[in-house]
């Protein structure tokens, strides 16, 4: 069974940093692109970032470009999201998701399957 | 930036067919994916690449994509289909989600 477990969320002041982690199991992690998607409670989904199976190609939403960095450690079956310069509008539930396409050359053509349960990030003073 | 537009809500009677639309400029040139999100749960893909069903998704779920509009169709709708549904496509190396449609089965 594929399992994705996010961690690292919490309450943080505006302007500060936070690092999210996603630990994967149940599949060959180093063969799949991965994504972060966020959702303000009660609102819609917003894709944040994705990267290829080897981390060589990354992509970001305009709303986080230059502030967030996605990375992965295939030896640890882990995905990360380093979030700097946090703003109140970054407050959301952050989901980790596995790309459905195996060994895709880009993180921007597949679909997300499955999703983790999410970790809540609250940016407030 | 590219936008996908969905109706905020759709209502359907049990056993009837529900159709949820997703509109975007020349959407037929892109693959569309549909996700179901039940209350308190994470999203789940129900249609990928316009009209393909993942294993485990009932045949009642189908998709199409033509012109500027993609459509998710749920036939013989059941109470357990009540959820929010989101369409998604890729544009300029960015995933774009529609605003979501709340499906009510009543």
GROMACS .gro file of N, CA, C and O in nm, chain B residues 10-93:
model
  336
  135UNK      N    1  -2.365   2.157  -0.791
  135UNK     CA    2  -2.454   2.079  -0.877
  135UNK      C    3  -2.536   1.989  -0.785
  135UNK      O    4  -2.481   1.930  -0.691
  136UNK      N    5  -2.664   1.979  -0.813
  136UNK     CA    6  -2.750   1.890  -0.736
  136UNK      C    7  -2.806   1.782  -0.827
  136UNK      O    8  -2.833   1.807  -0.945
  137UNK      N    9  -2.824   1.664  -0.770
  137UNK     CA   10  -2.875   1.552  -0.847
  137UNK      C   11  -2.955   1.461  -0.755
  137UNK      O   12  -2.925   1.450  -0.635
  138UNK      N   13  -3.055   1.398  -0.809
  138UNK     CA   14  -3.132   1.300  -0.732
  138UNK      C   15  -3.064   1.164  -0.739
  138UNK      O   16  -3.000   1.132  -0.840
  139UNK      N   17  -3.078   1.085  -0.635
  139UNK     CA   18  -3.017   0.951  -0.637
  139UNK      C   19  -3.064   0.872  -0.759
  139UNK      O   20  -3.182   0.874  -0.794
  140UNK      N   21  -2.969   0.805  -0.824
  140UNK     CA   22  -3.002   0.725  -0.940
  140UNK      C   23  -2.998   0.800  -1.071
  140UNK      O   24  -2.999   0.739  -1.178
  141UNK      N   25  -2.993   0.933  -1.063
  141UNK     CA   26  -2.987   1.014  -1.184
  141UNK      C   27  -2.843   1.041  -1.224
  141UNK      O   28  -2.748   1.001  -1.157
  142UNK      N   29  -2.827   1.110  -1.336
  142UNK     CA   30  -2.694   1.141  -1.389
  142UNK      C   31  -2.653   1.283  -1.355
  142UNK      O   32  -2.731   1.376  -1.376
  143UNK      N   33  -2.532   1.297  -1.301
  143UNK     CA   34  -2.477   1.428  -1.269
  143UNK      C   35  -2.368   1.463  -1.369
  143UNK      O   36  -2.286   1.377  -1.404
  144UNK      N   37  -2.369   1.587  -1.414
  144UNK     CA   38  -2.265   1.634  -1.505
  144UNK      C   39  -2.200   1.758  -1.446
  144UNK      O   40  -2.270   1.854  -1.411
  145UNK      N   41  -2.070   1.754  -1.437
  145UNK     CA   42  -1.993   1.867  -1.383
  145UNK      C   43  -1.900   1.915  -1.493
  145UNK      O   44  -1.821   1.837  -1.547
  146UNK      N   45  -1.909   2.043  -1.525
  146UNK     CA   46  -1.828   2.097  -1.634
  146UNK      C   47  -1.706   2.171  -1.583
  146UNK      O   48  -1.702   2.218  -1.468
  147UNK      N   49  -1.609   2.183  -1.671
  147UNK     CA   50  -1.485   2.252  -1.643
  147UNK      C   51  -1.447   2.324  -1.772
  147UNK      O   52  -1.427   2.258  -1.875
  148UNK      N   53  -1.438   2.456  -1.767
  148UNK     CA   54  -1.416   2.532  -1.889
  148UNK      C   55  -1.283   2.606  -1.886
  148UNK      O   56  -1.245   2.665  -1.784
  149UNK      N   57  -1.215   2.603  -2.000
  149UNK     CA   58  -1.088   2.673  -2.014
  149UNK      C   59  -1.057   2.693  -2.162
  149UNK      O   60  -1.104   2.615  -2.246
  150UNK      N   61  -0.977   2.793  -2.192
  150UNK     CA   62  -0.945   2.824  -2.329
  150UNK      C   63  -0.875   2.706  -2.398
  150UNK      O   64  -0.771   2.659  -2.349
  151UNK      N   65  -0.934   2.659  -2.510
  151UNK     CA   66  -0.878   2.547  -2.585
  151UNK      C   67  -0.842   2.429  -2.493
  151UNK      O   68  -0.735   2.368  -2.506
  152UNK      N   69  -0.931   2.400  -2.401
  152UNK     CA   70  -0.904   2.294  -2.304
  152UNK      C   71  -0.882   2.159  -2.370
  152UNK      O   72  -0.809   2.075  -2.319
  153UNK      N   73  -0.943   2.140  -2.486
  153UNK     CA   74  -0.928   2.011  -2.555
  153UNK      C   75  -0.784   1.984  -2.593
  153UNK      O   76  -0.747   1.869  -2.622
  154UNK      N   77  -0.700   2.085  -2.594
  154UNK     CA   78  -0.558   2.066  -2.627
  154UNK      C   79  -0.477   2.016  -2.508
  154UNK      O   80  -0.356   1.993  -2.519
  155UNK      N   81  -0.542   2.007  -2.394
  155UNK     CA   82  -0.474   1.964  -2.274
  155UNK      C   83  -0.542   1.838  -2.218
  155UNK      O   84  -0.660   1.814  -2.243
  156UNK      N   85  -0.467   1.761  -2.142
  156UNK     CA   86  -0.528   1.653  -2.066
  156UNK      C   87  -0.596   1.712  -1.942
  156UNK      O   88  -0.541   1.801  -1.877
  157UNK      N   89  -0.713   1.659  -1.909
  157UNK     CA   90  -0.785   1.702  -1.790
  157UNK      C   91  -0.794   1.585  -1.692
  157UNK      O   92  -0.815   1.469  -1.732
  158UNK      N   93  -0.775   1.617  -1.566
  158UNK     CA   94  -0.783   1.520  -1.458
  158UNK      C   95  -0.893   1.565  -1.362
  158UNK      O   96  -0.911   1.686  -1.341
  159UNK      N   97  -0.962   1.469  -1.305
  159UNK     CA   98  -1.070   1.500  -1.211
  159UNK      C   99  -1.041   1.433  -1.076
  159UNK      O  100  -1.007   1.314  -1.070
  160UNK      N  101  -1.060   1.511  -0.969
  160UNK     CA  102  -1.040   1.462  -0.834
  160UNK      C  103  -1.169   1.475  -0.755
  160UNK      O  104  -1.240   1.575  -0.766
  161UNK      N  105  -1.192   1.375  -0.672
  161UNK     CA  106  -1.305   1.376  -0.579
  161UNK      C  107  -1.250   1.399  -0.438
  161UNK      O  108  -1.150   1.337  -0.400
  162UNK      N  109  -1.313   1.487  -0.363
  162UNK     CA  110  -1.272   1.510  -0.224
  162UNK      C  111  -1.395   1.504  -0.136
  162UNK      O  112  -1.476   1.598  -0.134
  163UNK      N  113  -1.407   1.397  -0.063
  163UNK     CA  114  -1.516   1.384   0.034
  163UNK      C  115  -1.481   1.466   0.158
  163UNK      O  116  -1.363   1.493   0.185
  164UNK      N  117  -1.582   1.508   0.235
  164UNK     CA  118  -1.556   1.590   0.354
  164UNK      C  119  -1.455   1.525   0.447
  164UNK      O  120  -1.468   1.406   0.481
  165UNK      N  121  -1.355   1.602   0.485
  165UNK     CA  122  -1.255   1.554   0.579
  165UNK      C  123  -1.152   1.460   0.522
  165UNK      O  124  -1.068   1.406   0.596
  166UNK      N  125  -1.156   1.437   0.390
  166UNK     CA  126  -1.062   1.343   0.329
  166UNK      C  127  -0.972   1.413   0.229
  166UNK      O  128  -0.998   1.525   0.185
  167UNK      N  129  -0.866   1.345   0.191
  167UNK     CA  130  -0.776   1.394   0.088
  167UNK      C  131  -0.838   1.369  -0.050
  167UNK      O  132  -0.921   1.279  -0.065
  168UNK      N  133  -0.796   1.446  -0.148
  168UNK     CA  134  -0.848   1.423  -0.284
  168UNK      C  135  -0.809   1.286  -0.338
  168UNK      O  136  -0.708   1.228  -0.298
  169UNK      N  137  -0.891   1.239  -0.433
  169UNK     CA  138  -0.871   1.109  -0.496
  169UNK      C  139  -0.900   1.126  -0.645
  169UNK      O  140  -1.004   1.182  -0.681
  170UNK      N  141  -0.809   1.078  -0.729
  170UNK     CA  142  -0.832   1.092  -0.873
  170UNK      C  143  -0.943   0.996  -0.915
  170UNK      O  144  -0.942   0.878  -0.878
  171UNK      N  145  -1.038   1.045  -0.993
  171UNK     CA  146  -1.145   0.959  -1.045
  171UNK      C  147  -1.140   0.947  -1.197
  171UNK      O  148  -1.191   0.849  -1.253
  172UNK      N  149  -1.080   1.046  -1.263
  172UNK     CA  150  -1.059   1.040  -1.409
  172UNK      C  151  -0.923   1.101  -1.439
  172UNK      O  152  -0.889   1.207  -1.384
  173UNK      N  153  -0.845   1.035  -1.525
  173UNK     CA  154  -0.720   1.094  -1.569
  173UNK      C  155  -0.713   1.095  -1.722
  173UNK      O  156  -0.782   1.018  -1.787
  174UNK      N  157  -0.633   1.183  -1.776
  174UNK     CA  158  -0.617   1.197  -1.921
  174UNK      C  159  -0.752   1.200  -1.993
  174UNK      O  160  -0.779   1.120  -2.084
  175UNK      N  161  -0.837   1.288  -1.946
  175UNK     CA  162  -0.969   1.320  -2.004
  175UNK      C  163  -1.077   1.217  -1.975
  175UNK      O  164  -1.189   1.254  -1.941
  176UNK      N  165  -1.046   1.088  -1.993
  176UNK     CA  166  -1.156   0.990  -1.992
  176UNK      C  167  -1.116   0.853  -1.940
  176UNK      O  168  -1.191   0.756  -1.961
  177UNK      N  169  -1.004   0.842  -1.874
  177UNK     CA  170  -0.959   0.713  -1.823
  177UNK      C  171  -0.991   0.700  -1.675
  177UNK      O  172  -0.974   0.795  -1.599
  178UNK      N  173  -1.036   0.582  -1.636
  178UNK     CA  174  -1.069   0.557  -1.497
  178UNK      C  175  -0.960   0.476  -1.430
  178UNK      O  176  -0.923   0.369  -1.479
  179UNK      N  177  -0.912   0.522  -1.313
  179UNK     CA  178  -0.815   0.440  -1.238
  179UNK      C  179  -0.883   0.314  -1.188
  179UNK      O  180  -1.006   0.308  -1.175
  180UNK      N  181  -0.802   0.214  -1.160
  180UNK     CA  182  -0.859   0.092  -1.104
  180UNK      C  183  -0.925   0.124  -0.970
  180UNK      O  184  -0.874   0.204  -0.892
  181UNK      N  185  -1.039   0.063  -0.949
  181UNK     CA  186  -1.112   0.086  -0.825
  181UNK      C  187  -1.218   0.195  -0.834
  181UNK      O  188  -1.302   0.206  -0.744
  182UNK      N  189  -1.215   0.273  -0.940
  182UNK     CA  190  -1.319   0.375  -0.960
  182UNK      C  191  -1.433   0.313  -1.039
  182UNK      O  192  -1.412   0.253  -1.144
  183UNK      N  193  -1.555   0.328  -0.989
  183UNK     CA  194  -1.669   0.264  -1.057
  183UNK      C  195  -1.688   0.312  -1.201
  183UNK      O  196  -1.656   0.426  -1.234
  184UNK      N  197  -1.744   0.224  -1.283
  184UNK     CA  198  -1.770   0.258  -1.423
  184UNK      C  199  -1.870   0.372  -1.437
  184UNK      O  200  -1.883   0.430  -1.545
  185UNK      N  201  -1.940   0.402  -1.328
  185UNK     CA  202  -2.036   0.513  -1.332
  185UNK      C  203  -1.969   0.646  -1.360
  185UNK      O  204  -2.034   0.742  -1.401
  186UNK      N  205  -1.839   0.654  -1.334
  186UNK     CA  206  -1.765   0.777  -1.356
  186UNK      C  207  -1.705   0.776  -1.497
  186UNK      O  208  -1.638   0.680  -1.538
  187UNK      N  209  -1.731   0.884  -1.571
  187UNK     CA  210  -1.674   0.895  -1.705
  187UNK      C  211  -1.638   1.040  -1.731
  187UNK      O  212  -1.688   1.131  -1.664
  188UNK      N  213  -1.551   1.062  -1.831
  188UNK     CA  214  -1.508   1.196  -1.862
  188UNK      C  215  -1.498   1.220  -2.011
  188UNK      O  216  -1.482   1.126  -2.089
  189UNK      N  217  -1.508   1.344  -2.049
  189UNK     CA  218  -1.492   1.384  -2.188
  189UNK      C  219  -1.427   1.522  -2.192
  189UNK      O  220  -1.428   1.595  -2.093
  190UNK      N  221  -1.373   1.555  -2.307
  190UNK     CA  222  -1.306   1.685  -2.322
  190UNK      C  223  -1.312   1.726  -2.468
  190UNK      O  224  -1.255   1.659  -2.554
  191UNK      N  225  -1.381   1.836  -2.495
  191UNK     CA  226  -1.397   1.882  -2.632
  191UNK      C  227  -1.409   2.034  -2.634
  191UNK      O  228  -1.476   2.092  -2.547
  192UNK      N  229  -1.343   2.094  -2.729
  192UNK     CA  230  -1.349   2.240  -2.738
  192UNK      C  231  -1.292   2.306  -2.614
  192UNK      O  232  -1.177   2.280  -2.575
  193UNK      N  233  -1.372   2.389  -2.552
  193UNK     CA  234  -1.328   2.459  -2.430
  193UNK      C  235  -1.381   2.395  -2.302
  193UNK      O  236  -1.364   2.452  -2.194
  194UNK      N  237  -1.447   2.280  -2.314
  194UNK     CA  238  -1.515   2.225  -2.196
  194UNK      C  239  -1.486   2.076  -2.177
  194UNK      O  240  -1.501   1.996  -2.269
  195UNK      N  241  -1.447   2.044  -2.056
  195UNK     CA  242  -1.437   1.905  -2.012
  195UNK      C  243  -1.554   1.876  -1.920
  195UNK      O  244  -1.601   1.966  -1.848
  196UNK      N  245  -1.601   1.752  -1.922
  196UNK     CA  246  -1.717   1.716  -1.843
  196UNK      C  247  -1.692   1.586  -1.768
  196UNK      O  248  -1.646   1.488  -1.826
  197UNK      N  249  -1.723   1.589  -1.640
  197UNK     CA  250  -1.724   1.468  -1.557
  197UNK      C  251  -1.870   1.426  -1.545
  197UNK      O  252  -1.953   1.506  -1.503
  198UNK      N  253  -1.897   1.303  -1.582
  198UNK     CA  254  -2.033   1.251  -1.574
  198UNK      C  255  -2.038   1.136  -1.476
  198UNK      O  256  -1.955   1.045  -1.481
  199UNK      N  257  -2.133   1.144  -1.386
  199UNK     CA  258  -2.154   1.037  -1.288
  199UNK      C  259  -2.294   0.983  -1.311
  199UNK      O  260  -2.393   1.053  -1.287
  200UNK      N  261  -2.302   0.861  -1.360
  200UNK     CA  262  -2.433   0.801  -1.382
  200UNK      C  263  -2.478   0.723  -1.260
  200UNK      O  264  -2.396   0.684  -1.176
  201UNK      N  265  -2.608   0.705  -1.250
  201UNK     CA  266  -2.665   0.632  -1.136
  201UNK      C  267  -2.604   0.682  -1.005
  201UNK      O  268  -2.554   0.603  -0.924
  202UNK      N  269  -2.612   0.811  -0.986
  202UNK     CA  270  -2.547   0.876  -0.872
  202UNK      C  271  -2.596   0.819  -0.740
  202UNK      O  272  -2.715   0.796  -0.721
  203UNK      N  273  -2.500   0.798  -0.651
  203UNK     CA  274  -2.531   0.745  -0.518
  203UNK      C  275  -2.496   0.848  -0.411
  203UNK      O  276  -2.419   0.941  -0.436
  204UNK      N  277  -2.549   0.827  -0.294
  204UNK     CA  278  -2.524   0.919  -0.183
  204UNK      C  279  -2.375   0.932  -0.153
  204UNK      O  280  -2.326   1.040  -0.117
  205UNK      N  281  -2.301   0.823  -0.172
  205UNK     CA  282  -2.158   0.828  -0.141
  205UNK      C  283  -2.079   0.908  -0.243
  205UNK      O  284  -1.959   0.932  -0.224
  206UNK      N  285  -2.144   0.950  -0.353
  206UNK     CA  286  -2.077   1.035  -0.451
  206UNK      C  287  -2.079   1.182  -0.411
  206UNK      O  288  -2.017   1.266  -0.476
  207UNK      N  289  -2.151   1.211  -0.305
  207UNK     CA  290  -2.159   1.350  -0.258
  207UNK      C  291  -2.021   1.394  -0.210
  207UNK      O  292  -1.962   1.333  -0.120
  208UNK      N  293  -1.967   1.497  -0.275
  208UNK     CA  294  -1.829   1.539  -0.251
  208UNK      C  295  -1.801   1.666  -0.331
  208UNK      O  296  -1.887   1.712  -0.409
  209UNK      N  297  -1.683   1.719  -0.311
  209UNK     CA  298  -1.634   1.827  -0.397
  209UNK      C  299  -1.552   1.763  -0.509
  209UNK      O  300  -1.476   1.668  -0.487
  210UNK      N  301  -1.569   1.815  -0.629
  210UNK     CA  302  -1.497   1.764  -0.746
  210UNK      C  303  -1.416   1.877  -0.808
  210UNK      O  304  -1.468   1.987  -0.830
  211UNK      N  305  -1.290   1.848  -0.837
  211UNK     CA  306  -1.199   1.947  -0.894
  211UNK      C  307  -1.144   1.895  -1.027
  211UNK      O  308  -1.100   1.780  -1.035
  212UNK      N  309  -1.144   1.981  -1.128
  212UNK     CA  310  -1.073   1.948  -1.251
  212UNK      C  311  -0.934   2.010  -1.243
  212UNK      O  312  -0.909   2.104  -1.166
  213UNK      N  313  -0.842   1.955  -1.320
  213UNK     CA  314  -0.704   2.004  -1.320
  213UNK      C  315  -0.643   1.981  -1.457
  213UNK      O  316  -0.671   1.882  -1.523
  214UNK      N  317  -0.561   2.076  -1.499
  214UNK     CA  318  -0.486   2.064  -1.623
  214UNK      C  319  -0.351   2.131  -1.603
  214UNK      O  320  -0.332   2.205  -1.507
  215UNK      N  321  -0.258   2.103  -1.695
  215UNK     CA  322  -0.126   2.165  -1.691
  215UNK      C  323  -0.119   2.277  -1.795
  215UNK      O  324  -0.165   2.262  -1.909
  216UNK      N  325  -0.063   2.390  -1.754
  216UNK     CA  326  -0.041   2.500  -1.847
  216UNK      C  327   0.089   2.569  -1.809
  216UNK      O  328   0.107   2.609  -1.694
  217UNK      N  329   0.177   2.584  -1.905
  217UNK     CA  330   0.304   2.654  -1.883
  217UNK      C  331   0.375   2.602  -1.758
  217UNK      O  332   0.417   2.680  -1.672
  218UNK      N  333   0.387   2.470  -1.748
  218UNK     CA  334   0.459   2.405  -1.638
  218UNK      C  335   0.398   2.434  -1.502
  218UNK      O  336   0.466   2.434  -1.400
   0.00000   0.00000   0.00000
